PDB file of C-alpha atoms in Angstrom:
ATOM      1  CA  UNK A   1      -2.160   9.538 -19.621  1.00  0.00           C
ATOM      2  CA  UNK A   2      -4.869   8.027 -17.767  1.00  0.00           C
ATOM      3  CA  UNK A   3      -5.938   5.567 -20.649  1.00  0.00           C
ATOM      4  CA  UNK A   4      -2.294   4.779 -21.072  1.00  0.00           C
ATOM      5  CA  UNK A   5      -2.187   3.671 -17.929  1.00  0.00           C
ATOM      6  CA  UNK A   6      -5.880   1.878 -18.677  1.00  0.00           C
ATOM      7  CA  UNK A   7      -4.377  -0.592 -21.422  1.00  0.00           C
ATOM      8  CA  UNK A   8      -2.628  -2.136 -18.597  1.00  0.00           C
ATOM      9  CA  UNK A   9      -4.396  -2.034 -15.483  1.00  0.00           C
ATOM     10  CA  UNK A  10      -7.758  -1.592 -16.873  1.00  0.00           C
ATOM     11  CA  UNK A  11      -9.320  -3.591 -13.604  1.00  0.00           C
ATOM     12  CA  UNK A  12      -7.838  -1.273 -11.638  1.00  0.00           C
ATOM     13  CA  UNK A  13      -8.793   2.428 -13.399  1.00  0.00           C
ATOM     14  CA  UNK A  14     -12.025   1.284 -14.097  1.00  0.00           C
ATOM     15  CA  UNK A  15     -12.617   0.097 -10.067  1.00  0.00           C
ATOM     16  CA  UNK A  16     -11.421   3.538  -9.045  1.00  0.00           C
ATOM     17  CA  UNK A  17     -13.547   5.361 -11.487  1.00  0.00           C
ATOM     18  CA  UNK A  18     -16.439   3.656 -10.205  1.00  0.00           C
ATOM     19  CA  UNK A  19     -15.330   4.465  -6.421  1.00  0.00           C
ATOM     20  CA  UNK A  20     -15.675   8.008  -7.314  1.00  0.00           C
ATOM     21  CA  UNK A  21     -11.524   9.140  -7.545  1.00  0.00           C
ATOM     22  CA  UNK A  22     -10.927  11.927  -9.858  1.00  0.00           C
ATOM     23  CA  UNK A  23      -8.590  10.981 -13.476  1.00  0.00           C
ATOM     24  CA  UNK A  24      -5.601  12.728 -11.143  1.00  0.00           C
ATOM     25  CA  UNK A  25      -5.927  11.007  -8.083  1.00  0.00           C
ATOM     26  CA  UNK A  26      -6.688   7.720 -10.573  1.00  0.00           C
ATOM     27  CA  UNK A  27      -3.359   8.430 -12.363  1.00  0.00           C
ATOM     28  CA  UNK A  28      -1.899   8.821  -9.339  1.00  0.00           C
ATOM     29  CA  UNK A  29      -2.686   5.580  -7.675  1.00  0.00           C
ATOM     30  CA  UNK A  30      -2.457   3.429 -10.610  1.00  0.00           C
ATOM     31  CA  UNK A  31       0.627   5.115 -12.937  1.00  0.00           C
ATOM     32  CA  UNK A  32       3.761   2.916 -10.944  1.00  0.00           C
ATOM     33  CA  UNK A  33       1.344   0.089 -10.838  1.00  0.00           C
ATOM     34  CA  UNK A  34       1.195   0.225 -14.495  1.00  0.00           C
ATOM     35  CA  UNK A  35       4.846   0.422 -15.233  1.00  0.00           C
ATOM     36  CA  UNK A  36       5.842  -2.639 -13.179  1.00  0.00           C
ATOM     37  CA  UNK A  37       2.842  -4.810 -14.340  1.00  0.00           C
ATOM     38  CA  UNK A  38       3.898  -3.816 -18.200  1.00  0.00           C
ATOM     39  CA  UNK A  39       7.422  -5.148 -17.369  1.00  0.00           C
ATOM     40  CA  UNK A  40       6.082  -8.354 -15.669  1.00  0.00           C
ATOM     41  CA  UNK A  41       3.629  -9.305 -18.380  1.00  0.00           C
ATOM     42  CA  UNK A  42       5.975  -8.610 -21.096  1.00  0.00           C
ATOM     43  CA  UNK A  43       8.085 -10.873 -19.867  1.00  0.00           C
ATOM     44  CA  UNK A  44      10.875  -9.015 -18.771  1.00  0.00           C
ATOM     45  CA  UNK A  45      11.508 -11.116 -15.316  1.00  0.00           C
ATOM     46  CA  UNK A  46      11.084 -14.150 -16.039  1.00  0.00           C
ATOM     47  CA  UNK A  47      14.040 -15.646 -16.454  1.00  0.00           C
ATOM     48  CA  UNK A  48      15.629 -14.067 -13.708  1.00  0.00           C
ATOM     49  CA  UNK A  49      17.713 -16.442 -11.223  1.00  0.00           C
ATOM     50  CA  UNK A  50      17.373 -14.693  -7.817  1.00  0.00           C
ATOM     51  CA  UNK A  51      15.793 -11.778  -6.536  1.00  0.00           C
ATOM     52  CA  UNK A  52      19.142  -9.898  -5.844  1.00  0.00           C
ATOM     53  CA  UNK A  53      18.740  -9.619 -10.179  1.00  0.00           C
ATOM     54  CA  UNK A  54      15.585  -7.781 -10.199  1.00  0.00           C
ATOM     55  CA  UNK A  55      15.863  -3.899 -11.207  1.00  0.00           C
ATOM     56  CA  UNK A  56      15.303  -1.459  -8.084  1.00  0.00           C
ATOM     57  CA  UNK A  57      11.988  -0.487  -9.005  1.00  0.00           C
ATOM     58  CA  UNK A  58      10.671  -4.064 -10.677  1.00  0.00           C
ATOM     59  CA  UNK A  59       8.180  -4.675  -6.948  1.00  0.00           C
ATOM     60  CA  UNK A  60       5.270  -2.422  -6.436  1.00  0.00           C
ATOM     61  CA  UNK A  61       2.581  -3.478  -3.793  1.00  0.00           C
ATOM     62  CA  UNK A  62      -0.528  -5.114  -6.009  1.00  0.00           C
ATOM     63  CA  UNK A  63      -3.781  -6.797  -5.360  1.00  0.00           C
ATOM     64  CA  UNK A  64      -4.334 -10.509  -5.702  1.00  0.00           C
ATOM     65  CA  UNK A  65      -5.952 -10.565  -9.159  1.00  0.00           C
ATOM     66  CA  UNK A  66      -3.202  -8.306 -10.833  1.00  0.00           C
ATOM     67  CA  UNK A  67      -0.280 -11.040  -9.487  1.00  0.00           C
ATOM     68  CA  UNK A  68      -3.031 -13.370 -10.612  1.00  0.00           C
ATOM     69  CA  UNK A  69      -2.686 -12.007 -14.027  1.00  0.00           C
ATOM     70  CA  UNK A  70       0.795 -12.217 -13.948  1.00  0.00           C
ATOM     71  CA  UNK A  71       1.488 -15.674 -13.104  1.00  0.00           C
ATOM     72  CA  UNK A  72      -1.084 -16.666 -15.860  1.00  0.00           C
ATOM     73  CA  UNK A  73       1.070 -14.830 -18.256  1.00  0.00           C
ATOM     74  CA  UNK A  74       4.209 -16.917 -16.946  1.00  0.00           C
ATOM     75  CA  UNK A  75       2.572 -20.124 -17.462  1.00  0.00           C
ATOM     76  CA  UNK A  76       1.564 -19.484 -21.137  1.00  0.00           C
ATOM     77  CA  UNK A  77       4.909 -18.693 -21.815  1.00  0.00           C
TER      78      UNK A  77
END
């Protein structure tokens, strides 16, 4: 599940490997994370007109660089 979660937040995994978290608590932290960054990237919200529109569960608290990666995504679209 772990490297599931890896193809999409692979910055993230690998930066809590290195800070010594177990695969569990690494799953744990990162598994949500990974959901709402796959819908992001895939394109899923970006047409949507207000933020009353979003899904329930479409925000989950991220770093700078993963919201960086997002908005990259957005302008090559």
């Amino acid at each position: 599940h772990c490297l599931a979660v890896r193809a999409v937040c692979q910055r993230e995994i690998d930066g809590d490997r290195v800070s010594g978290y177990s695969w569990k608590i690494t799953l744990l932290r990162n598994y949500w994370k990974s959901k709402v960054k796959q819908e992001w990237l895939s394109g899923k919200y970006s047409n949507i007109p207000s933020q009353f529109s979003l899904p329930e569960k479409s925000m989950y608290p991220m770093d700078v660089d993963t919201w960086g990666e997002i908005l990259e995504a957005e302008l090559e679209r």
